[in-house]
Amino acid sequence: ASEAEEKDLVIIGGGVAGYVAAIKAGQSGLKVACIEKRGALGGTCLNVGCIPSKSLLNNSHLYHQILHDTKHRGIEVGEVKVNLQAMMQAKDTSVAGLTKGVEFLFKKNNVEYIKGTGAFQDEHTIAVNLIDGGETTVRGKNILIATGSEATPFPGLTIDEKKVITSTGAIAMQEVPKKMVVIGGGIIGLEMGSVWSRLGSEVTVVEFLGQIGGPGMDAEVAKQTQKILQKQGMKFKLNTKVTKGDAEGEGVTINTEAAKGGKEELLDADVVLCAIGRRPYTNGLGLENIGLETDDRGRLIIDQEYRTKIQHIRAIGDVTFGPMLAHKAEEEAVAAIEYLTKGYGHVNYGAIPSVMYTHPEVAWVGQNEQELKSAGVKYKVGSFPFSANSRAKTNLDTLGFVKMLSDAETDRILGIHIVGPNAGEMIAEGVLAIEYGASSEDVARTSHAHPTLSEAFKEAAMATYDKAIHY
Ligand code: FAD
Ligand code: NAI
């Protein structure tokens, strides 16, 4: 970037939030530059998050299925082995293809890609420490902060990404650890715990709360999911907190205690995965140079149009409020650019799905039963088990259920919770239903192809206002 040139928009961070905003801005005819320090576009999601974890989840599931789930299907297999190096290679190939793809889209949409670390010099000027050496500055009429998040460290345990790891170490291990302790039974703990458990590790998940799944998961779904994962070999210690850890010497020792105090226990492991949540990342961004502050959880404070108190500086994605999800970041990116170019934008925060890519998958949108109860909302429940669904039966994949919650008076759908095969794809229908303000009867009276898993969705809807046919 030349020092004199002023862009319409400078974006700091090339993750999902930043890169989608950059493409949208380019498409809208803005002169736009995107600064990214990692040396590859796509941020956490493409490089060390969504994509590599799903590659490992998919391939470890295939392995696990070949080991344990073929005989009764009439398939006999010989010796089955994991080649971890090749599995990691497959993951890296997927990641590289996608990050390069984003770079191509930048070129296609006239986005200038600046490889380096950006920091505010003043309200319109970003100083960039270039990856290839040297420095430059870039000026923007508008600036978008999309610097994402990082793993919250566990106090007293130093992350080395070998023995004491975050998700970043968990997607890159060179060998299968014999014993693995996971601190935190949220989405990362369960997804990465699943991967290594399937590949042969003895995995124990320590969770502070009385249920797994992290924030938002329906309690009934969490309970059933826990049972299923236990059957697959994972161990759980709920209502238990980790008080400290010791990684000196060989292996790691973890001290746990009942969440309410009292019962103490020592766990030893070869590897400890810290998965207690993520926190916004604004290190080195120079916020102090422009007087921007974050809240008590490190989030940049914004208004409904994603503006900070400095009106031409916006923030979206993990660095600000809301669920730390790639598709949420993507929605905000489009909306933020529309606010900038048209003056209006739209994100429906009540219709953002969550998916956990274990097997079976867990997916939900809207409110769960705990939330509705504590808000005093009167609601109806319709459930349908996959064990009564013809396609799940033919696939010999019948664990789980679909649960629909709708308003007791109006029948408007308030929440949908699924644990079961393909839940992550199926939830899209639920998101659309909620987005369109559908009632459970609307869904129930919509024809669903037979035999498909999505008939379980339709029948759960039928059961919400009337009765299911097949159960
Ligand atoms: P990020 O993706 O973190 O991107 C921010 C970028 O900004 C980074 O690349 C960083 O290098 C760069 N940056 C920071 N500071 C500077 C600076 N000063 N100068 C230049 N560049 C800077 N979400 C889902 O929806 N589905 C999933 O399946 C899923 N799986 C996940 C699995 C794991 C293991 C993890 C950790 C996360 C997962 N997530 C998933 C969450 C998802 O990755 C995030 O919500 C998403 O990446 C947020 O996008 P973002 O652009 O806000 O931030
Ligand atoms: P999380 O917030 O989902 O779960 C953290 C869990 O750790 C909670 O259940 C919490 O009660 C527990 N915990 C906290 N401190 C603890 C302690 N001291 N001892 C024991 N348990 C403790 O966070 P996680 O799993 O780290 O994931 C971070 C974020 O990344 C997610 O919230 C999600 O936004 C995103 N993500 C999304 C994925 C997806 O969409 N499939 C996959 C992976 C991550």
Coordinates of C-alpha atoms and ligand atoms in Angstrom, one line a residue:
A1 CA 0.0 0.0 0.0
S2 CA 1.3 3.4 -0.8
E3 CA 1.4 5.9 2.0
A4 CA -0.6 8.5 0.2
E5 CA -3.5 6.4 -0.9
E6 CA -6.6 6.4 1.3
K7 CA -9.0 3.4 1.1
D8 CA -12.7 3.6 1.5
L9 CA -12.3 0.7 4.0
V10 CA -9.4 -0.9 5.8
I11 CA -10.1 -4.2 7.5
I12 CA -7.9 -5.6 10.2
G13 CA -8.1 -9.4 10.3
G14 CA -8.6 -11.8 7.4
G15 CA -10.7 -14.3 9.3
V16 CA -14.3 -15.2 8.3
A17 CA -15.5 -11.8 9.5
G18 CA -12.8 -9.8 7.8
Y19 CA -12.5 -11.7 4.5
V20 CA -16.3 -11.9 3.9
A21 CA -16.5 -8.1 4.6
A22 CA -13.6 -7.5 2.2
I23 CA -15.2 -9.5 -0.6
K24 CA -18.6 -7.8 0.0
A25 CA -16.9 -4.4 0.0
G26 CA -15.1 -5.2 -3.2
Q27 CA -18.3 -6.3 -4.8
S28 CA -19.9 -3.1 -3.7
G29 CA -17.3 -1.0 -5.4
L30 CA -15.4 0.2 -2.4
K31 CA -11.6 0.6 -2.4
V32 CA -10.7 -1.9 0.2
A33 CA -7.6 -3.4 1.9
C34 CA -7.5 -6.3 4.3
I35 CA -4.6 -6.7 6.7
E36 CA -3.9 -10.3 8.0
K37 CA -0.9 -11.3 10.1
R38 CA -1.0 -15.1 9.9
G39 CA 0.3 -15.5 6.4
A40 CA -2.9 -17.1 5.2
L41 CA -6.5 -15.9 4.9
G42 CA -9.5 -17.5 6.6
G43 CA -8.5 -16.8 10.2
T44 CA -9.1 -19.3 13.0
C45 CA -11.9 -21.0 11.2
L46 CA -10.1 -22.1 8.0
N47 CA -6.6 -22.5 9.4
V48 CA -7.0 -23.9 12.9
G49 CA -10.7 -24.2 13.7
C50 CA -13.8 -25.3 11.8
I51 CA -12.1 -26.7 8.7
P52 CA -9.2 -28.8 10.1
S53 CA -11.4 -30.0 13.0
K54 CA -14.1 -31.2 10.6
S55 CA -11.5 -32.9 8.5
L56 CA -10.2 -34.9 11.5
L57 CA -13.8 -35.5 12.7
N58 CA -14.8 -36.9 9.4
N59 CA -11.8 -39.2 8.9
S60 CA -11.6 -40.4 12.5
H61 CA -15.3 -41.2 12.3
L62 CA -14.7 -43.2 9.1
Y63 CA -12.0 -45.1 10.8
H64 CA -14.0 -45.7 13.9
Q65 CA -17.0 -46.9 11.8
I66 CA -14.8 -49.3 9.8
L67 CA -13.5 -50.7 13.1
H68 CA -16.8 -51.1 14.9
D69 CA -19.7 -50.7 12.5
T70 CA -19.3 -52.9 9.4
K71 CA -19.9 -56.5 10.2
H72 CA -23.7 -56.2 10.7
R73 CA -23.8 -54.3 7.4
G74 CA -22.4 -57.3 5.6
I75 CA -19.0 -55.8 5.1
E76 CA -15.9 -57.7 6.2
V77 CA -12.7 -55.8 6.4
G78 CA -9.1 -56.9 7.0
E79 CA -6.6 -55.1 9.1
V80 CA -7.4 -51.4 9.6
K81 CA -4.7 -49.0 10.6
V82 CA -4.5 -45.2 11.2
N83 CA -1.7 -43.4 9.3
L84 CA -1.8 -40.3 11.4
Q85 CA 0.6 -38.4 9.2
A86 CA -1.5 -39.0 6.1
M87 CA -4.7 -38.1 8.0
M88 CA -3.0 -34.8 9.0
Q89 CA -1.9 -34.4 5.4
A90 CA -5.5 -34.7 4.2
K91 CA -6.5 -32.1 6.7
D92 CA -3.7 -29.7 5.5
T93 CA -4.8 -30.2 1.9
S94 CA -8.3 -29.2 2.7
V95 CA -7.1 -26.1 4.6
A96 CA -4.7 -25.0 1.9
G97 CA -7.3 -25.4 -0.8
L98 CA -9.8 -23.2 1.0
T99 CA -7.4 -20.5 2.2
K100 CA -5.9 -20.2 -1.3
G101 CA -9.5 -20.0 -2.6
V102 CA -10.1 -16.9 -0.4
E103 CA -7.0 -15.4 -1.8
F104 CA -8.3 -15.9 -5.3
L105 CA -11.6 -14.3 -4.3
F106 CA -9.7 -11.3 -3.0
K107 CA -8.1 -10.9 -6.5
K108 CA -11.4 -11.4 -8.2
N109 CA -13.1 -8.7 -6.2
N110 CA -10.2 -6.2 -6.2
V111 CA -9.4 -6.5 -2.5
E112 CA -5.8 -5.5 -1.6
Y113 CA -4.3 -8.1 0.7
I114 CA -1.7 -6.7 3.1
K115 CA 0.3 -9.4 4.9
G116 CA 1.3 -8.1 8.2
T117 CA 0.2 -7.0 11.7
G118 CA -1.9 -3.8 11.9
A119 CA -2.1 -1.3 14.7
F120 CA -3.9 2.0 15.0
Q121 CA -1.6 5.0 14.7
D122 CA -4.6 7.3 14.8
E123 CA -8.3 7.1 14.0
H124 CA -7.7 6.8 10.3
T125 CA -4.2 5.4 10.0
I126 CA -3.1 1.8 10.5
A127 CA 0.6 1.0 10.8
V128 CA 1.4 -2.4 9.4
N129 CA 4.4 -4.5 10.4
L130 CA 4.9 -6.5 7.2
I131 CA 5.5 -10.3 7.4
D132 CA 8.2 -10.0 4.7
G133 CA 9.9 -7.3 6.7
G134 CA 9.5 -3.5 6.8
E135 CA 6.6 -1.4 7.6
T136 CA 3.9 0.5 5.8
T137 CA 0.9 2.6 6.7
V138 CA -2.5 2.5 5.2
R139 CA -5.3 5.0 5.7
G140 CA -9.0 4.3 5.6
K141 CA -12.0 6.5 5.6
N142 CA -13.6 3.6 7.4
I143 CA -12.0 0.9 9.4
L144 CA -13.4 -2.6 10.4
I145 CA -11.9 -4.5 13.3
A146 CA -12.2 -8.2 12.8
T147 CA -9.3 -9.5 14.9
G148 CA -11.2 -12.5 16.2
S149 CA -10.5 -14.5 19.4
E150 CA -8.0 -16.8 21.1
A151 CA -8.2 -19.7 23.5
T152 CA -8.7 -18.7 27.1
P153 CA -5.6 -20.1 28.9
F154 CA -6.1 -22.1 32.0
P155 CA -4.4 -20.3 34.9
G156 CA -1.3 -22.0 36.1
L157 CA -0.9 -24.3 33.0
T158 CA 1.5 -23.0 30.4
I159 CA 0.4 -23.9 26.9
D160 CA 3.2 -25.6 24.9
E161 CA 0.8 -27.1 22.2
K162 CA 2.5 -30.4 22.8
K163 CA 1.6 -31.7 26.3
V164 CA -0.6 -28.8 27.4
I165 CA -2.6 -27.9 24.3
T166 CA -5.5 -25.8 23.0
S167 CA -7.5 -26.8 20.0
T168 CA -4.6 -25.7 17.8
G169 CA -2.4 -28.4 19.3
A170 CA -5.3 -30.8 19.2
I171 CA -5.5 -30.6 15.4
A172 CA -1.8 -31.2 14.9
M173 CA -0.7 -34.0 17.3
Q174 CA 2.0 -36.3 15.9
E175 CA 0.9 -39.3 17.8
V176 CA -2.2 -40.6 19.5
P177 CA -1.8 -39.9 23.3
K178 CA -2.5 -42.9 25.6
K179 CA -4.4 -40.7 28.0
M180 CA -5.9 -37.3 27.4
V181 CA -7.7 -35.1 29.9
V182 CA -9.9 -32.4 28.5
I183 CA -10.7 -29.4 30.6
G184 CA -14.1 -28.1 29.6
G185 CA -16.9 -30.2 28.1
G186 CA -18.0 -27.6 25.6
I187 CA -18.0 -27.8 21.8
I188 CA -14.2 -27.9 21.4
G189 CA -13.7 -30.4 24.2
L190 CA -16.4 -32.8 22.8
E191 CA -15.3 -32.5 19.1
M192 CA -11.6 -32.8 19.7
G193 CA -12.2 -35.3 22.5
S194 CA -14.2 -37.4 20.0
V195 CA -11.4 -37.3 17.4
W196 CA -8.7 -38.6 19.8
S197 CA -11.0 -41.1 21.5
R198 CA -11.9 -42.6 18.2
L199 CA -8.2 -42.9 17.3
G200 CA -7.5 -44.8 20.4
S201 CA -6.9 -42.3 23.2
E202 CA -8.4 -42.8 26.7
V203 CA -10.2 -39.4 27.0
T204 CA -11.6 -38.0 30.2
V205 CA -13.6 -34.7 30.0
V206 CA -13.8 -32.6 33.2
E207 CA -16.7 -30.2 33.1
F208 CA -17.5 -27.6 35.8
L209 CA -21.3 -27.6 35.1
G210 CA -23.8 -30.4 35.5
Q211 CA -24.2 -30.9 31.8
I212 CA -21.9 -31.1 28.7
G213 CA -22.2 -29.1 25.5
G214 CA -21.4 -25.5 26.6
P215 CA -23.8 -22.6 26.5
G216 CA -27.1 -23.1 24.7
M217 CA -27.4 -26.9 24.5
D218 CA -30.8 -28.2 25.6
A219 CA -30.4 -30.2 28.8
E220 CA -32.2 -33.3 27.5
V221 CA -30.1 -33.2 24.3
A222 CA -27.0 -32.9 26.4
K223 CA -27.9 -35.8 28.6
Q224 CA -28.6 -38.1 25.6
T225 CA -25.4 -36.9 23.8
Q226 CA -23.3 -37.7 26.9
K227 CA -24.7 -41.2 27.0
I228 CA -23.9 -41.8 23.4
L229 CA -20.3 -40.4 23.7
Q230 CA -19.8 -42.5 26.8
K231 CA -20.8 -45.6 24.8
Q232 CA -18.2 -44.6 22.3
G233 CA -15.6 -44.7 25.1
M234 CA -15.3 -41.1 26.4
K235 CA -15.4 -40.6 30.2
F236 CA -17.0 -37.6 31.9
K237 CA -16.6 -35.9 35.2
L238 CA -19.3 -33.4 35.6
N239 CA -19.8 -30.9 38.4
T240 CA -16.1 -31.0 38.7
K241 CA -13.6 -28.2 38.4
V242 CA -9.9 -28.3 37.7
T243 CA -8.1 -26.5 40.4
K244 CA -4.5 -26.8 39.1
G245 CA -2.2 -28.7 36.9
D246 CA 1.4 -29.7 36.8
A247 CA 3.2 -30.3 33.6
E248 CA 6.7 -30.6 35.0
G249 CA 8.4 -33.9 34.3
E250 CA 6.7 -36.6 32.2
G251 CA 3.0 -36.3 31.5
V252 CA 0.7 -33.9 33.2
T253 CA -1.1 -34.2 36.6
I254 CA -4.4 -32.5 37.0
N255 CA -6.0 -31.7 40.3
T256 CA -9.8 -31.7 40.3
E257 CA -12.4 -30.9 43.0
A258 CA -16.2 -31.2 43.2
A259 CA -17.5 -27.9 41.8
K260 CA -19.2 -27.1 45.1
G261 CA -16.0 -27.9 46.9
G262 CA -15.0 -31.1 48.7
K263 CA -14.1 -34.2 46.9
E264 CA -10.6 -34.0 45.4
E265 CA -9.1 -36.2 42.8
L266 CA -5.8 -36.4 40.8
L267 CA -5.9 -37.3 37.1
D268 CA -2.8 -38.1 35.1
A269 CA -2.5 -37.7 31.4
D270 CA 0.0 -37.6 28.5
V271 CA -1.8 -34.6 27.1
V272 CA -4.2 -32.0 28.5
L273 CA -6.5 -30.1 26.2
C274 CA -7.6 -26.7 27.6
A275 CA -11.1 -26.0 26.2
I276 CA -12.7 -23.6 28.6
G277 CA -13.8 -21.0 26.1
R278 CA -12.3 -18.4 23.9
R279 CA -11.8 -14.7 24.4
P280 CA -11.7 -11.7 22.1
Y281 CA -8.3 -10.8 20.7
T282 CA -7.1 -7.2 20.5
N283 CA -3.5 -7.6 21.6
G284 CA -1.1 -5.1 19.9
L285 CA -4.0 -3.4 18.0
G286 CA -3.1 0.0 19.5
L287 CA -6.7 0.6 20.8
E288 CA -5.1 2.8 23.4
N289 CA -3.9 5.2 20.7
I290 CA -7.5 6.0 19.7
G291 CA -9.1 5.7 23.1
L292 CA -11.2 2.6 22.3
E293 CA -12.0 0.3 25.2
T294 CA -13.2 -3.2 25.6
D295 CA -15.7 -4.5 28.2
D296 CA -14.9 -6.7 31.2
R297 CA -14.7 -9.8 28.9
G298 CA -12.5 -8.1 26.3
R299 CA -15.2 -7.5 23.7
L300 CA -15.2 -4.3 21.7
I301 CA -18.3 -2.3 22.5
I302 CA -20.5 -1.6 19.4
D303 CA -23.9 -0.3 18.6
Q304 CA -26.5 -1.9 16.4
E305 CA -24.7 -0.9 13.2
Y306 CA -21.5 -2.4 14.5
R307 CA -20.0 1.1 15.1
T308 CA -17.7 1.7 18.0
K309 CA -17.9 5.0 19.7
I310 CA -15.7 6.3 16.9
Q311 CA -18.3 6.2 14.2
H312 CA -16.2 5.3 11.2
I313 CA -14.6 2.3 13.1
R314 CA -16.7 -0.8 13.2
A315 CA -16.1 -4.3 14.8
I316 CA -17.6 -7.7 14.0
G317 CA -17.1 -11.4 14.6
D318 CA -15.5 -13.0 17.6
V319 CA -13.9 -9.7 18.8
T320 CA -17.3 -8.4 19.8
F321 CA -20.7 -9.6 21.3
G322 CA -22.6 -12.7 20.4
P323 CA -21.8 -16.4 19.8
M324 CA -18.3 -17.1 18.5
L325 CA -19.4 -18.8 15.3
A326 CA -18.1 -18.5 11.8
H327 CA -21.6 -18.1 10.2
K328 CA -22.5 -15.4 12.7
A329 CA -19.3 -13.6 11.7
E330 CA -20.2 -14.0 8.1
E331 CA -23.7 -12.5 8.6
E332 CA -22.3 -9.6 10.4
A333 CA -19.7 -9.0 7.7
V334 CA -22.4 -8.6 5.0
A335 CA -24.6 -6.5 7.3
A336 CA -21.7 -4.2 8.3
I337 CA -20.8 -3.5 4.7
E338 CA -24.5 -2.9 3.9
Y339 CA -24.8 -0.4 6.7
L340 CA -21.7 1.3 5.3
T341 CA -22.8 1.4 1.7
K342 CA -26.6 1.5 2.0
G343 CA -27.4 2.6 5.5
Y344 CA -29.2 -0.5 6.5
G345 CA -28.4 -4.2 7.2
H346 CA -29.9 -7.2 9.0
V347 CA -28.8 -10.1 11.2
N348 CA -31.4 -12.1 13.0
Y349 CA -29.6 -13.1 16.2
G350 CA -32.6 -15.3 17.2
A351 CA -32.0 -17.5 14.2
I352 CA -28.3 -18.5 14.3
P353 CA -27.8 -22.2 14.4
S354 CA -25.3 -24.1 16.5
V355 CA -23.9 -27.4 15.4
M356 CA -21.6 -29.8 17.1
Y357 CA -19.9 -32.2 14.6
T358 CA -19.6 -35.3 16.8
H359 CA -21.3 -38.5 15.7
P360 CA -24.2 -38.3 15.8
E361 CA -24.2 -34.5 15.3
V362 CA -26.0 -32.2 17.7
A363 CA -27.7 -29.1 16.3
W364 CA -30.1 -26.4 17.6
V365 CA -31.6 -23.1 16.9
G366 CA -33.7 -20.7 19.0
Q367 CA -34.4 -21.3 22.7
N368 CA -34.0 -24.4 24.7
E369 CA -36.3 -25.7 27.4
Q370 CA -34.3 -24.4 30.3
E371 CA -34.4 -20.9 28.7
L372 CA -38.1 -21.0 28.0
K373 CA -38.8 -22.2 31.6
S374 CA -36.8 -19.5 33.2
A375 CA -38.4 -16.9 31.0
G376 CA -41.8 -18.2 32.1
V377 CA -42.9 -18.9 28.5
K378 CA -45.6 -21.4 28.0
Y379 CA -44.6 -23.9 25.3
K380 CA -45.5 -27.2 23.7
V381 CA -43.0 -30.0 23.0
G382 CA -43.0 -32.4 20.0
S383 CA -40.3 -35.1 19.9
F384 CA -39.6 -37.8 17.3
P385 CA -36.9 -40.4 17.7
F386 CA -34.7 -41.5 14.8
S387 CA -35.3 -45.1 15.9
A388 CA -38.8 -44.6 14.3
N389 CA -37.5 -43.0 11.1
S390 CA -37.3 -45.3 8.1
R391 CA -34.1 -43.9 6.6
A392 CA -32.3 -43.9 10.0
K393 CA -33.3 -47.6 10.3
T394 CA -32.1 -48.5 6.9
N395 CA -28.9 -46.7 7.6
L396 CA -28.5 -48.5 10.9
D397 CA -28.0 -45.1 12.4
T398 CA -30.9 -44.6 14.8
L399 CA -29.5 -42.8 17.9
G400 CA -31.0 -39.5 18.8
F401 CA -34.2 -37.4 18.3
V402 CA -35.7 -34.2 17.0
K403 CA -37.4 -31.9 19.5
M404 CA -39.5 -29.0 18.5
L405 CA -40.7 -26.3 21.0
S406 CA -43.5 -24.0 20.0
D407 CA -45.5 -21.3 21.7
A408 CA -48.4 -22.9 23.6
E409 CA -50.9 -20.3 22.3
T410 CA -49.7 -19.3 18.8
D411 CA -47.8 -22.5 17.9
R412 CA -45.0 -20.3 16.6
I413 CA -41.7 -22.3 16.7
L414 CA -39.4 -21.1 19.5
G415 CA -36.6 -23.7 19.4
I416 CA -35.5 -26.8 17.6
H417 CA -33.0 -29.3 19.1
I418 CA -31.6 -32.3 17.3
V419 CA -29.2 -35.0 18.2
G420 CA -28.9 -37.5 15.4
P421 CA -27.4 -38.3 12.0
N422 CA -27.0 -35.3 9.8
A423 CA -28.4 -32.9 12.4
G424 CA -26.1 -30.2 11.1
E425 CA -27.7 -30.2 7.7
M426 CA -31.2 -30.7 9.0
I427 CA -31.1 -27.7 11.3
A428 CA -31.1 -25.4 8.2
E429 CA -34.7 -26.2 7.8
G430 CA -35.4 -25.2 11.4
V431 CA -33.5 -21.9 10.9
L432 CA -35.5 -21.1 7.9
A433 CA -38.7 -21.9 9.8
I434 CA -37.8 -19.6 12.6
E435 CA -36.6 -16.9 10.2
Y436 CA -40.0 -17.0 8.5
G437 CA -41.9 -17.1 11.8
A438 CA -43.4 -20.5 11.0
S439 CA -45.6 -22.5 13.3
S440 CA -45.0 -26.2 14.0
E441 CA -48.2 -26.9 11.9
D442 CA -46.6 -25.0 8.9
V443 CA -43.7 -27.5 9.0
A444 CA -45.9 -30.5 9.6
R445 CA -48.0 -29.7 6.6
T446 CA -45.0 -29.4 4.3
S447 CA -44.2 -32.5 2.3
H448 CA -40.9 -34.1 3.1
A449 CA -39.4 -36.7 0.8
H450 CA -39.5 -40.4 1.8
P451 CA -37.4 -42.1 3.0
T452 CA -35.3 -39.3 4.4
L453 CA -34.0 -38.3 7.9
S454 CA -35.9 -35.0 7.5
E455 CA -39.2 -36.9 7.9
A456 CA -38.2 -37.1 11.6
F457 CA -38.2 -33.3 11.5
K458 CA -41.7 -33.2 10.0
E459 CA -43.0 -35.7 12.5
A460 CA -41.6 -33.8 15.5
A461 CA -43.5 -30.8 14.1
M462 CA -46.6 -33.0 13.9
A463 CA -46.1 -34.1 17.4
T464 CA -45.9 -30.5 18.6
Y465 CA -49.5 -29.5 17.7
D466 CA -51.0 -32.9 17.1
K467 CA -49.7 -36.5 17.0
A468 CA -46.8 -38.1 15.0
I469 CA -47.9 -40.9 12.6
H470 CA -45.0 -43.3 13.1
Y471 CA -44.4 -43.1 16.8
Ligands
FAD1 P1 -10.8 -15.2 13.4 O1 -11.2 -16.3 12.6 O2 -10.1 -15.4 14.7 O3 -9.9 -14.2 12.5 C1 -9.2 -13.1 13.0 C2 -8.0 -12.9 12.2 O4 -7.4 -11.7 12.5 C3 -6.9 -14.0 12.5 O5 -6.5 -14.6 11.3 C4 -5.8 -13.1 13.1 O6 -4.5 -13.6 12.6 C5 -6.0 -11.8 12.5 N1 -5.5 -10.7 13.3 C6 -5.6 -10.5 14.6 N2 -5.1 -9.3 15.0 C7 -4.5 -8.8 13.9 C8 -3.8 -7.6 13.6 N3 -3.5 -6.7 14.6 N4 -3.3 -7.4 12.4 C9 -3.6 -8.3 11.4 N5 -4.3 -9.4 11.6 C10 -4.8 -9.7 12.8 N6 -17.4 -21.9 14.2 C11 -18.4 -22.4 13.4 O7 -19.3 -21.7 13.1 N7 -18.4 -23.8 13.1 C12 -17.4 -24.6 13.5 O8 -17.4 -25.8 13.1 C13 -16.3 -24.1 14.3 N8 -15.3 -24.9 14.6 C14 -14.3 -24.4 15.4 C15 -13.3 -25.2 15.8 C16 -12.2 -24.7 16.6 C17 -11.2 -25.7 17.0 C18 -12.2 -23.4 16.9 C19 -11.1 -22.8 17.7 C20 -13.2 -22.5 16.5 C21 -14.3 -23.0 15.7 N9 -15.3 -22.2 15.3 C22 -16.3 -22.7 14.6 C23 -15.4 -20.7 15.6 C24 -14.9 -19.9 14.4 O9 -13.6 -20.3 14.1 C25 -14.9 -18.4 14.8 O10 -16.1 -18.0 15.2 C26 -14.5 -17.6 13.6 O11 -13.2 -17.9 13.1 C27 -14.6 -16.1 13.9 O12 -14.1 -15.4 12.8 P2 -13.4 -13.9 13.0 O13 -13.1 -13.5 11.6 O14 -14.2 -13.1 13.9 O15 -12.1 -14.3 13.8
NAI2 P1 -17.4 -23.4 25.4 O1 -17.8 -22.2 26.0 O2 -18.2 -24.1 24.4 O3 -17.2 -24.5 26.5 C1 -16.4 -24.4 27.6 C2 -16.8 -25.3 28.7 O4 -15.8 -25.3 29.7 C3 -18.1 -24.9 29.4 O5 -19.0 -26.0 29.4 C4 -17.6 -24.5 30.8 O6 -18.6 -24.7 31.8 C5 -16.4 -25.3 31.0 N1 -15.4 -24.8 31.9 C6 -14.9 -23.5 32.1 N2 -14.0 -23.5 33.1 C7 -13.8 -24.7 33.5 C8 -13.0 -25.3 34.6 N3 -12.1 -24.6 35.3 N4 -13.1 -26.6 34.8 C9 -13.9 -27.4 34.1 N5 -14.7 -26.9 33.1 C10 -14.7 -25.6 32.8 O7 -15.9 -23.2 24.9 P2 -14.9 -24.1 23.9 O8 -15.4 -25.5 23.9 O9 -13.6 -23.8 24.4 O10 -15.2 -23.4 22.5 C11 -15.0 -22.0 22.3 C12 -15.9 -21.6 21.2 O11 -15.5 -22.0 20.0 C13 -17.3 -22.1 21.3 O12 -18.1 -21.4 22.2 C14 -17.8 -21.9 19.9 O13 -18.3 -20.6 19.8 C15 -16.5 -22.1 19.1 N6 -16.5 -23.4 18.4 C16 -17.6 -23.8 17.6 C17 -17.6 -25.0 17.1 C18 -18.8 -25.4 16.2 O14 -19.6 -24.5 15.9 N7 -18.9 -26.7 15.9 C19 -16.5 -26.0 17.3 C20 -15.5 -25.5 18.1 C21 -15.5 -24.3 18.7

